[in-house]
Short mmCIF file of C-alpha atoms in Angstrom, two decimals:
data_model
loop_
_atom_site.label_atom_id
_atom_site.label_comp_id
_atom_site.label_asym_id
_atom_site.label_seq_id
_atom_site.Cartn_x
_atom_site.Cartn_y
_atom_site.Cartn_z
CA MET A 1 -11.99 -73.85 -3.73
CA ARG A 2 -15.36 -74.09 -5.37
CA VAL A 3 -15.78 -73.79 -9.11
CA ILE A 4 -19.17 -72.29 -9.81
CA ALA A 5 -21.12 -71.90 -13.04
CA ARG A 6 -22.91 -68.59 -13.31
CA LEU A 7 -25.98 -68.48 -15.53
CA ASP A 8 -27.41 -65.04 -16.18
CA VAL A 9 -30.93 -65.54 -17.42
CA LYS A 10 -33.13 -63.19 -19.38
CA ASN A 11 -36.65 -64.37 -20.08
CA GLU A 12 -36.11 -68.04 -21.00
CA PHE A 13 -32.49 -67.85 -22.10
CA VAL A 14 -29.06 -67.86 -20.58
CA ILE A 15 -27.44 -64.70 -21.85
CA LYS A 16 -23.97 -63.27 -21.71
CA GLY A 17 -22.82 -59.72 -22.11
CA ILE A 18 -19.79 -57.62 -21.43
CA HIS A 19 -19.80 -55.45 -18.29
CA LEU A 20 -23.30 -56.95 -17.72
CA GLU A 21 -24.48 -55.17 -20.92
CA GLY A 22 -24.97 -56.08 -24.60
CA LEU A 23 -26.58 -59.40 -23.91
CA ARG A 24 -26.38 -62.40 -26.26
CA LYS A 25 -28.40 -65.58 -25.98
CA VAL A 26 -26.21 -68.61 -25.26
CA GLY A 27 -28.63 -71.39 -24.36
CA ASP A 28 -31.39 -72.94 -22.29
CA PRO A 29 -30.86 -72.46 -18.54
CA PHE A 30 -32.06 -75.90 -17.50
CA GLN A 31 -30.07 -77.74 -20.18
CA LEU A 32 -26.90 -75.80 -19.40
CA ALA A 33 -27.27 -76.30 -15.64
CA LYS A 34 -27.80 -80.01 -16.15
CA ALA A 35 -24.83 -80.32 -18.47
CA TYR A 36 -22.52 -78.47 -16.04
CA TYR A 37 -23.78 -80.63 -13.16
CA GLU A 38 -23.13 -83.82 -15.09
CA ALA A 39 -19.67 -82.53 -15.94
CA GLY A 40 -18.91 -82.10 -12.24
CA ILE A 41 -19.48 -78.41 -11.41
CA ASP A 42 -19.46 -77.64 -7.66
CA GLU A 43 -22.30 -75.18 -7.59
CA ILE A 44 -24.66 -73.22 -9.84
CA VAL A 45 -25.73 -69.59 -9.60
CA PHE A 46 -28.79 -68.51 -11.57
CA ASN A 47 -29.13 -64.78 -11.89
CA ASP A 48 -32.23 -63.20 -13.35
CA ALA A 49 -30.62 -60.46 -15.40
CA VAL A 50 -33.74 -58.37 -15.82
CA ALA A 51 -35.91 -59.17 -12.82
CA SER A 52 -34.68 -56.36 -10.70
CA LEU A 53 -35.28 -53.88 -13.50
CA TYR A 54 -38.80 -54.95 -14.30
CA ASP A 55 -39.89 -56.64 -11.08
CA ARG A 56 -40.32 -60.02 -12.65
CA ASN A 57 -39.48 -63.39 -11.20
CA ASN A 58 -39.80 -66.01 -13.87
CA LEU A 59 -36.75 -67.95 -12.84
CA PHE A 60 -38.63 -69.97 -10.24
CA SER A 61 -39.94 -72.48 -12.76
CA VAL A 62 -36.41 -73.05 -14.09
CA ILE A 63 -35.17 -73.65 -10.55
CA ARG A 64 -38.00 -76.04 -9.83
CA LYS A 65 -37.07 -78.14 -12.85
CA ALA A 66 -33.32 -77.90 -12.24
CA SER A 67 -33.57 -78.96 -8.59
CA GLU A 68 -35.06 -82.27 -9.71
CA GLU A 69 -31.96 -83.21 -11.66
CA VAL A 70 -29.13 -81.05 -10.40
CA PHE A 71 -27.79 -82.23 -7.04
CA VAL A 72 -25.33 -79.50 -6.17
CA PRO A 73 -26.07 -76.22 -4.37
CA ILE A 74 -28.21 -73.81 -6.36
CA THR A 75 -28.25 -70.06 -5.74
CA ILE A 76 -30.84 -67.75 -7.23
CA GLY A 77 -30.42 -64.01 -7.56
CA GLY A 78 -31.98 -61.09 -9.36
CA GLY A 79 -35.06 -59.21 -8.32
CA LEU A 80 -35.71 -60.85 -4.96
CA ARG A 81 -37.20 -57.99 -2.97
CA SER A 82 -39.03 -59.39 0.02
CA ILE A 83 -39.09 -62.28 2.46
CA SER A 84 -41.98 -63.74 0.49
CA ASP A 85 -39.86 -63.67 -2.73
CA VAL A 86 -37.13 -65.48 -0.80
CA GLU A 87 -39.60 -68.01 0.52
CA GLN A 88 -40.83 -68.67 -3.02
CA ALA A 89 -37.24 -69.03 -4.27
CA LEU A 90 -36.36 -71.57 -1.59
CA ASP A 91 -39.63 -73.43 -2.10
CA SER A 92 -38.73 -73.71 -5.78
CA GLY A 93 -35.62 -75.65 -4.79
CA ALA A 94 -32.91 -72.99 -4.40
CA ASP A 95 -30.51 -73.45 -1.49
CA LYS A 96 -29.39 -69.85 -1.27
CA VAL A 97 -30.53 -66.46 -2.42
CA ALA A 98 -28.27 -63.72 -3.77
CA ILE A 99 -29.40 -60.24 -2.83
CA ASN A 100 -28.07 -56.96 -4.23
CA THR A 101 -30.57 -54.22 -5.12
CA ALA A 102 -32.98 -55.06 -2.29
CA ALA A 103 -30.16 -54.91 0.27
CA VAL A 104 -29.02 -51.50 -0.94
CA LYS A 105 -32.58 -50.18 -0.74
CA ASP A 106 -33.23 -51.77 2.67
CA PRO A 107 -30.24 -53.45 4.33
CA SER A 108 -32.44 -55.06 6.98
CA ILE A 109 -33.58 -57.65 4.41
CA ILE A 110 -30.21 -59.40 4.86
CA GLU A 111 -30.79 -59.53 8.61
CA LYS A 112 -34.32 -60.85 8.17
CA ILE A 113 -33.37 -63.64 5.76
CA SER A 114 -30.43 -64.61 7.91
CA ALA A 115 -32.54 -64.75 11.08
CA ARG A 116 -35.20 -66.83 9.40
CA TYR A 117 -33.22 -69.22 7.19
CA GLY A 118 -29.70 -69.00 8.60
CA SER A 119 -26.72 -67.04 7.27
CA GLN A 120 -25.72 -69.95 4.99
CA CYS A 121 -28.78 -69.09 2.94
CA VAL A 122 -27.87 -65.45 2.28
CA VAL A 123 -25.39 -64.56 -0.42
CA ALA A 124 -24.80 -60.83 -0.55
CA SER A 125 -24.20 -59.92 -4.15
CA VAL A 126 -21.99 -56.91 -4.77
CA GLN A 127 -21.35 -55.36 -8.18
CA ALA A 128 -18.22 -53.27 -7.95
CA LYS A 129 -16.89 -50.63 -10.34
CA LYS A 130 -13.53 -48.96 -9.99
CA THR A 131 -13.40 -45.32 -8.95
CA ASN A 132 -10.46 -42.97 -8.41
CA ASN A 133 -9.99 -44.07 -4.83
CA GLY A 134 -11.43 -47.57 -4.55
CA TRP A 135 -14.66 -49.19 -5.76
CA GLU A 136 -18.29 -48.23 -5.73
CA ALA A 137 -21.20 -50.66 -5.38
CA TYR A 138 -23.71 -50.73 -8.24
CA ILE A 139 -27.23 -52.10 -8.57
CA GLU A 140 -29.57 -52.96 -11.44
CA SER A 141 -27.00 -55.06 -13.32
CA GLY A 142 -24.25 -52.49 -13.03
CA ARG A 143 -26.38 -49.61 -14.30
CA GLU A 144 -27.14 -47.59 -11.20
CA THR A 145 -24.72 -46.12 -8.73
CA THR A 146 -25.36 -46.34 -5.00
CA GLY A 147 -22.76 -44.03 -3.53
CA LEU A 148 -21.62 -46.94 -1.35
CA ASN A 149 -17.92 -47.64 -1.00
CA VAL A 150 -17.46 -51.38 -1.61
CA GLU A 151 -15.15 -52.00 1.34
CA ASP A 152 -17.52 -50.29 3.78
CA TRP A 153 -20.54 -51.96 2.24
CA VAL A 154 -19.19 -55.53 2.42
CA MET A 155 -18.28 -55.02 6.07
CA ARG A 156 -21.83 -53.92 6.75
CA LEU A 157 -23.24 -56.90 4.80
CA GLU A 158 -21.23 -59.29 6.96
CA GLU A 159 -22.46 -57.59 10.14
CA LEU A 160 -26.03 -57.89 8.90
CA GLY A 161 -25.63 -61.66 8.65
CA ALA A 162 -24.66 -62.47 5.07
CA GLY A 163 -23.10 -65.95 4.88
CA GLU A 164 -21.15 -65.39 1.66
CA LEU A 165 -20.26 -62.63 -0.74
CA LEU A 166 -20.67 -62.89 -4.49
CA LEU A 167 -18.31 -60.23 -5.75
CA THR A 168 -18.73 -59.20 -9.38
CA SER A 169 -16.33 -56.81 -11.00
CA VAL A 170 -18.45 -54.89 -13.50
CA ASP A 171 -15.26 -53.65 -15.16
CA GLN A 172 -13.97 -57.18 -15.80
CA GLU A 173 -17.28 -59.00 -16.30
CA GLY A 174 -17.54 -60.69 -19.70
CA THR A 175 -14.14 -59.46 -20.84
CA LYS A 176 -12.21 -62.70 -20.25
CA SER A 177 -9.24 -60.42 -19.53
CA GLY A 178 -8.56 -61.41 -15.91
CA PHE A 179 -9.88 -60.65 -12.43
CA ASP A 180 -9.77 -57.31 -10.62
CA VAL A 181 -7.17 -58.75 -8.24
CA ALA A 182 -6.92 -55.61 -6.08
CA LEU A 183 -10.69 -55.63 -5.56
CA VAL A 184 -10.76 -59.28 -4.53
CA LYS A 185 -7.83 -58.74 -2.19
CA ALA A 186 -9.39 -55.69 -0.56
CA VAL A 187 -12.74 -57.39 -0.02
CA ASN A 188 -11.29 -60.70 1.12
CA GLN A 189 -9.24 -58.87 3.76
CA THR A 190 -12.21 -56.85 4.91
CA VAL A 191 -14.64 -59.70 5.58
CA ASN A 192 -14.35 -63.01 7.34
CA ILE A 193 -17.02 -64.84 5.36
CA PRO A 194 -16.37 -66.78 2.12
CA VAL A 195 -15.89 -64.60 -0.97
CA LEU A 196 -16.90 -65.87 -4.42
CA VAL A 197 -15.27 -64.06 -7.30
CA SER A 198 -17.10 -63.37 -10.53
CA GLY A 199 -15.99 -61.56 -13.63
CA GLY A 200 -13.00 -61.79 -15.85
CA TYR A 201 -11.78 -65.38 -16.06
CA GLY A 202 -10.37 -66.13 -19.50
CA LYS A 203 -7.27 -68.28 -19.17
CA PRO A 204 -5.20 -70.12 -16.52
CA GLU A 205 -2.69 -67.25 -16.11
CA HIS A 206 -5.54 -65.20 -14.66
CA LEU A 207 -5.75 -67.67 -11.80
CA ASN A 208 -2.04 -67.31 -11.11
CA GLU A 209 -2.41 -63.54 -11.02
CA LEU A 210 -5.24 -63.91 -8.53
CA PHE A 211 -3.94 -66.71 -6.29
CA SER A 212 -0.50 -65.14 -5.98
CA GLN A 213 -2.25 -62.24 -4.19
CA VAL A 214 -5.36 -63.72 -2.61
CA ILE A 215 -7.15 -67.06 -2.37
CA PRO A 216 -10.91 -66.57 -2.40
CA SER A 217 -13.43 -69.32 -1.55
CA GLY A 218 -14.83 -69.79 -5.02
CA ILE A 219 -14.57 -68.76 -8.65
CA CYS A 220 -17.65 -68.13 -10.77
CA CYS A 221 -17.31 -68.79 -14.48
CA ALA A 222 -19.68 -67.84 -17.25
CA SER A 223 -18.18 -66.91 -20.63
CA VAL A 224 -15.48 -69.59 -20.66
CA LEU A 225 -18.10 -72.28 -19.99
CA HIS A 226 -20.93 -70.93 -22.14
CA TYR A 227 -18.68 -70.42 -25.16
CA ASN A 228 -17.06 -73.86 -24.68
CA ILE A 229 -13.61 -72.38 -24.24
CA TYR A 230 -13.03 -74.79 -21.36
CA ASP A 231 -15.12 -77.62 -19.96
CA VAL A 232 -15.77 -78.06 -16.25
CA ASN A 233 -13.02 -80.58 -15.84
CA GLU A 234 -10.43 -78.35 -17.50
CA LEU A 235 -11.50 -75.45 -15.31
CA LYS A 236 -11.12 -77.52 -12.18
CA GLN A 237 -7.69 -78.69 -13.29
CA HIS A 238 -6.63 -75.08 -13.88
CA VAL A 239 -7.79 -74.08 -10.42
CA LEU A 240 -6.15 -77.01 -8.70
CA LYS A 241 -2.87 -76.62 -10.53
CA SER A 242 -2.64 -72.90 -9.92
CA MET A 243 -3.71 -73.20 -6.29
CA LYS A 244 -1.01 -75.75 -5.56
CA GLU A 245 1.61 -73.21 -6.55
CA TYR A 246 0.45 -70.76 -3.91
CA THR A 247 -0.78 -72.81 -0.97
CA ASN A 248 -0.23 -76.18 0.63
CA ASP A 249 -3.48 -76.03 2.48
CA GLU A 250 -5.31 -79.30 2.04
CA TYR A 251 -8.63 -77.57 2.63
CA CYS A 252 -8.09 -74.93 -0.05
CA CYS A 253 -7.00 -77.55 -2.55
CA SER A 254 -9.95 -79.86 -2.00
CA MET B 1 -41.17 -98.97 -3.25
CA THR B 2 -39.49 -97.86 -0.06
CA ASN B 3 -41.34 -95.10 1.75
CA ILE B 4 -39.05 -92.53 3.30
CA ALA B 5 -40.53 -89.82 5.48
CA VAL B 6 -38.74 -86.48 5.12
CA LEU B 7 -39.49 -84.51 8.24
CA ASP B 8 -41.05 -81.15 7.41
CA TYR B 9 -40.67 -78.96 10.47
CA GLY B 10 -40.51 -75.69 8.60
CA LEU B 11 -36.76 -75.57 8.15
CA GLY B 12 -35.16 -75.31 4.78
CA ASN B 13 -34.41 -77.63 2.00
CA VAL B 14 -36.99 -80.43 2.22
CA ARG B 15 -37.55 -80.17 -1.51
CA SER B 16 -33.91 -80.93 -2.32
CA VAL B 17 -33.95 -83.98 -0.07
CA ARG B 18 -37.18 -85.19 -1.60
CA ASN B 19 -35.85 -84.73 -5.14
CA ALA B 20 -32.65 -86.61 -4.31
CA LEU B 21 -34.56 -89.51 -2.75
CA GLN B 22 -36.77 -89.74 -5.81
CA ALA B 23 -33.70 -89.75 -8.02
CA VAL B 24 -32.51 -92.91 -6.24
CA GLY B 25 -35.89 -94.59 -6.61
CA ALA B 26 -37.44 -94.08 -3.19
CA ASN B 27 -40.87 -92.74 -2.48
CA ALA B 28 -40.25 -89.58 -0.46
CA ILE B 29 -43.06 -88.28 1.72
CA VAL B 30 -42.52 -84.76 3.02
CA THR B 31 -44.55 -84.72 6.21
CA ARG B 32 -45.00 -83.77 9.84
CA GLU B 33 -48.06 -85.99 10.32
CA PRO B 34 -47.42 -88.52 13.13
CA GLU B 35 -49.21 -91.32 11.30
CA GLN B 36 -47.31 -90.87 8.04
CA ILE B 37 -44.05 -90.78 9.96
CA GLN B 38 -44.92 -93.91 11.91
CA GLU B 39 -45.84 -95.84 8.76
CA SER B 40 -42.64 -95.01 6.89
CA ASP B 41 -39.77 -97.45 6.31
CA GLY B 42 -37.15 -94.86 7.18
CA LEU B 43 -36.92 -91.25 8.28
CA ILE B 44 -34.76 -88.33 7.20
CA ILE B 45 -34.44 -85.26 9.39
CA PRO B 46 -33.12 -82.49 7.13
CA GLY B 47 -32.65 -78.91 8.22
CA VAL B 48 -30.58 -75.80 7.88
CA GLY B 49 -30.44 -72.87 10.23
CA SER B 50 -29.83 -72.40 13.91
CA PHE B 51 -30.02 -75.01 16.66
CA PRO B 52 -32.47 -73.12 18.92
CA HIS B 53 -34.78 -72.41 15.99
CA GLY B 54 -34.62 -76.08 14.98
CA MET B 55 -35.67 -77.29 18.43
CA GLU B 56 -38.32 -74.58 18.62
CA CYS B 57 -39.84 -75.85 15.37
CA LEU B 58 -39.72 -79.51 16.49
CA ASN B 59 -41.49 -78.52 19.69
CA LYS B 60 -43.97 -76.27 17.94
CA TYR B 61 -45.20 -79.21 15.88
CA LYS B 62 -44.95 -81.56 18.92
CA LEU B 63 -42.54 -83.80 17.01
CA THR B 64 -40.07 -84.63 19.79
CA PRO B 65 -42.03 -87.55 21.32
CA ILE B 66 -42.83 -88.86 17.84
CA LEU B 67 -39.14 -88.87 16.94
CA HIS B 68 -38.15 -90.66 20.15
CA LYS B 69 -40.74 -93.32 19.50
CA TYR B 70 -39.44 -93.72 15.94
CA PHE B 71 -35.82 -93.95 17.11
CA SER B 72 -36.69 -96.85 19.43
CA SER B 73 -38.43 -98.72 16.62
CA ASP B 74 -35.09 -99.74 15.09
CA ARG B 75 -35.96 -98.34 11.70
CA PRO B 76 -33.19 -96.36 9.97
CA VAL B 77 -32.98 -92.63 10.60
CA LEU B 78 -30.70 -90.12 8.86
CA GLY B 79 -30.13 -86.64 10.22
CA ILE B 80 -28.59 -84.16 7.76
CA CYS B 81 -26.67 -81.06 8.87
CA LEU B 82 -28.87 -79.35 11.50
CA GLY B 83 -30.97 -82.52 11.48
CA MET B 84 -27.89 -84.41 12.68
CA GLN B 85 -26.93 -81.73 15.21
CA LEU B 86 -30.36 -81.87 16.86
CA LEU B 87 -29.71 -85.55 17.72
CA PHE B 88 -27.13 -84.47 20.34
CA ASP B 89 -27.65 -83.47 23.99
CA LYS B 90 -27.46 -79.75 23.48
CA GLY B 91 -26.46 -76.89 21.23
CA LEU B 92 -24.52 -73.83 22.31
CA GLU B 93 -25.54 -71.50 19.45
CA PHE B 94 -26.71 -68.15 20.97
CA SER B 95 -27.48 -69.85 24.30
CA SER B 96 -27.57 -73.42 25.58
CA THR B 97 -30.53 -75.34 24.13
CA ASN B 98 -31.41 -78.95 24.87
CA GLY B 99 -31.42 -81.22 21.82
CA LEU B 100 -33.04 -84.61 21.31
CA GLY B 101 -30.37 -86.27 23.45
CA THR B 102 -30.20 -89.38 21.28
CA ILE B 103 -26.43 -89.35 20.78
CA PRO B 104 -24.17 -88.07 23.59
CA GLY B 105 -22.39 -84.87 22.55
CA VAL B 106 -22.66 -81.12 22.27
CA VAL B 107 -22.91 -78.83 19.23
CA ASP B 108 -20.57 -75.86 19.43
CA ARG B 109 -19.01 -73.27 17.15
CA ILE B 110 -16.11 -74.60 15.06
CA PRO B 111 -13.01 -73.45 16.97
CA ILE B 112 -11.48 -71.31 14.22
CA SER B 113 -10.20 -67.85 15.05
CA GLN B 114 -10.52 -64.93 12.63
CA GLU B 115 -6.80 -65.17 11.92
CA GLU B 116 -7.01 -68.90 11.12
CA GLY B 117 -9.83 -68.74 8.61
CA ARG B 118 -13.42 -67.99 7.84
CA LEU B 119 -16.81 -69.27 8.85
CA PRO B 120 -19.21 -70.62 7.76
CA HIS B 121 -17.19 -73.60 6.57
CA ILE B 122 -18.58 -73.86 3.05
CA SER B 123 -16.76 -76.30 0.83
CA TRP B 124 -16.55 -79.58 -0.91
CA SER B 125 -14.31 -81.64 1.35
CA THR B 126 -13.11 -85.21 1.37
CA ILE B 127 -14.15 -87.07 4.51
CA LYS B 128 -12.01 -89.60 6.32
CA LYS B 129 -13.82 -92.77 7.28
CA THR B 130 -13.18 -93.69 10.90
CA ARG B 131 -15.41 -96.73 10.76
CA LEU B 132 -15.04 -99.24 7.98
CA GLY B 133 -17.70 -101.80 8.82
CA LYS B 134 -20.45 -102.89 6.47
CA ASP B 135 -22.87 -101.21 8.82
CA THR B 136 -21.88 -97.69 7.72
CA ILE B 137 -23.87 -95.93 5.03
CA PHE B 138 -20.76 -95.26 3.00
CA PHE B 139 -19.24 -98.74 3.28
CA ASP B 140 -19.06 -99.25 -0.49
CA LEU B 141 -18.12 -95.71 -1.53
CA LYS B 142 -14.77 -95.54 -3.29
CA ASP B 143 -12.10 -93.11 -2.07
CA SER B 144 -12.91 -90.84 -5.00
CA GLU B 145 -16.54 -90.72 -3.87
CA LEU B 146 -15.86 -89.32 -0.41
CA ARG B 147 -16.06 -85.66 -1.42
CA PHE B 148 -19.15 -83.97 -0.02
CA TYR B 149 -20.64 -80.51 0.29
CA PHE B 150 -20.42 -78.90 3.73
CA VAL B 151 -22.00 -75.69 4.94
CA HIS B 152 -21.92 -75.02 8.68
CA SER B 153 -20.43 -72.88 11.43
CA TYR B 154 -21.22 -75.32 14.25
CA ALA B 155 -20.12 -78.91 14.73
CA ALA B 156 -20.55 -81.77 17.21
CA VAL B 157 -17.91 -82.05 19.94
CA GLY B 158 -17.40 -84.42 22.85
CA VAL B 159 -18.76 -87.29 20.77
CA ASP B 160 -17.70 -90.78 21.79
CA LYS B 161 -15.33 -92.29 19.22
CA THR B 162 -17.54 -95.30 18.81
CA ASN B 163 -20.30 -93.02 17.50
CA ILE B 164 -18.13 -91.17 14.97
CA SER B 165 -18.06 -92.75 11.53
CA ALA B 166 -16.18 -90.05 9.59
CA THR B 167 -14.29 -86.82 10.16
CA VAL B 168 -13.28 -83.93 7.94
CA ASN B 169 -10.26 -81.66 8.11
CA TYR B 170 -11.02 -77.95 8.08
CA LEU B 171 -7.93 -75.74 8.38
CA GLY B 172 -6.14 -78.36 10.41
CA LYS B 173 -9.06 -79.12 12.75
CA GLU B 174 -10.67 -82.56 12.73
CA ILE B 175 -14.41 -82.04 12.66
CA VAL B 176 -17.13 -84.68 13.07
CA ALA B 177 -18.46 -85.32 9.55
CA ALA B 178 -20.71 -88.34 10.16
CA VAL B 179 -22.07 -90.20 13.15
CA GLN B 180 -23.75 -93.50 13.74
CA HIS B 181 -25.53 -94.83 16.80
CA ASN B 182 -27.48 -98.07 16.43
CA ASN B 183 -30.12 -97.42 13.73
CA ILE B 184 -29.42 -93.71 13.65
CA TRP B 185 -27.07 -92.06 11.16
CA GLY B 186 -26.11 -88.46 10.79
CA THR B 187 -24.09 -86.45 8.30
CA GLN B 188 -22.82 -82.93 8.84
CA PHE B 189 -22.51 -82.60 5.06
CA HIS B 190 -25.40 -82.51 2.59
CA PRO B 191 -25.66 -85.76 0.59
CA GLU B 192 -28.61 -84.30 -1.33
CA LYS B 193 -26.29 -81.55 -2.62
CA SER B 194 -23.17 -83.65 -3.14
CA GLY B 195 -23.69 -84.89 -6.68
CA PRO B 196 -23.42 -88.59 -7.57
CA SER B 197 -21.51 -89.44 -4.34
CA GLY B 198 -24.32 -88.03 -2.25
CA LEU B 199 -26.92 -89.92 -4.26
CA HIS B 200 -24.91 -93.12 -3.77
CA LEU B 201 -24.93 -92.57 -0.01
CA LEU B 202 -28.66 -91.88 -0.02
CA SER B 203 -29.35 -95.01 -2.06
CA ASN B 204 -27.41 -97.00 0.58
CA PHE B 205 -29.64 -95.46 3.23
CA VAL B 206 -32.76 -96.33 1.25
CA ALA B 207 -31.51 -99.92 0.83
CA ARG B 208 -31.24 -100.11 4.63
CA CYS B 209 -34.86 -99.12 4.98
CA GLN B 210 -36.24 -102.10 3.07
#
């Protein structure tokens, strides 16, 4: 199980909102990434919170600086629209790219990145909101509907060559009130690639609620880290302790 | 300062490898120029992506003969992930593709069924040393430092035990995690992305190159 720090960045600041809205500044992206790395985080996801709305990509310079001092996998997402954006992201020092809006607009981008850089490089990012009969995929930081049913969409993303799924529950995001367990379970059963869960972690009981139903491949944390509710070590202890109650698998517990 | 050539054959994360080498005090030269490679004290072959594409890129830049010449010079070489896989006889991804043939073995899909678990194998996993000699690149790593970052769907099989220096357990299957053959090392995991443990391993490699 990987414990991942998620940094949503707007202009030069890491920001945090609720349901991806109402953003507050919480710090400098490079300094936070470095601090989480030094504290032992497994992976870092940088997400440009406004790039896909305004077609800007100013996160590359942050990645360039971070990759010189942060030696764990770095994923960049937000506003990557073309193969040349992806190339620039990887050249800046990112290991993987997270794609949401661009994939909804033209699914073949997933196929193209996967063919060129390998599936391990492509993280399909899915923002899910509950509906009456399941979940719908959203784009533009949870603002725009797509009409896509999440379970159908993730299956398609796997077929297209995505290597991982970053699954954000827009309903739970920023609330610290627990994961959308049913969503994680449905998606994890649908695909056979690793699923990273984002949105809702607030306290250790939330992990028990999740792991008793489904064991994903990674947990992304933002609020609890940015607001110093838990440090990286505490988070990892929570995950390990909770996991051990629900599985004996040596691999899952590593 | 030790000069380490990082082979740039158009595949993936050369920048990460360069940054990690610089963090441990080496001079990293990202290159595909035969002369720069020949003059270096040690060589790293990084790489992510598919086996056929990897060989295609090595051939495109006419690097295969240059690598063979380097391998026979007794200077240290480290292959990382795909860079390690290319050292074997052949890869079976998509179709059968000949590799560099430096270490006997074949690269095949990790034998995990859909029911057993998911691929790619992406995780931080603790390796098990199968060789303990001072000649391994992780000889002085403590048990707590043996946790590394893996990301792969293919792994080396049919490798002679004498060439395997570490394995990793993925869902009950023992997978080759590191190999060693004379002056040539290989890791399936990514030391450049494995935090302080990875940097420790890389600094051991750099020390070998002096």
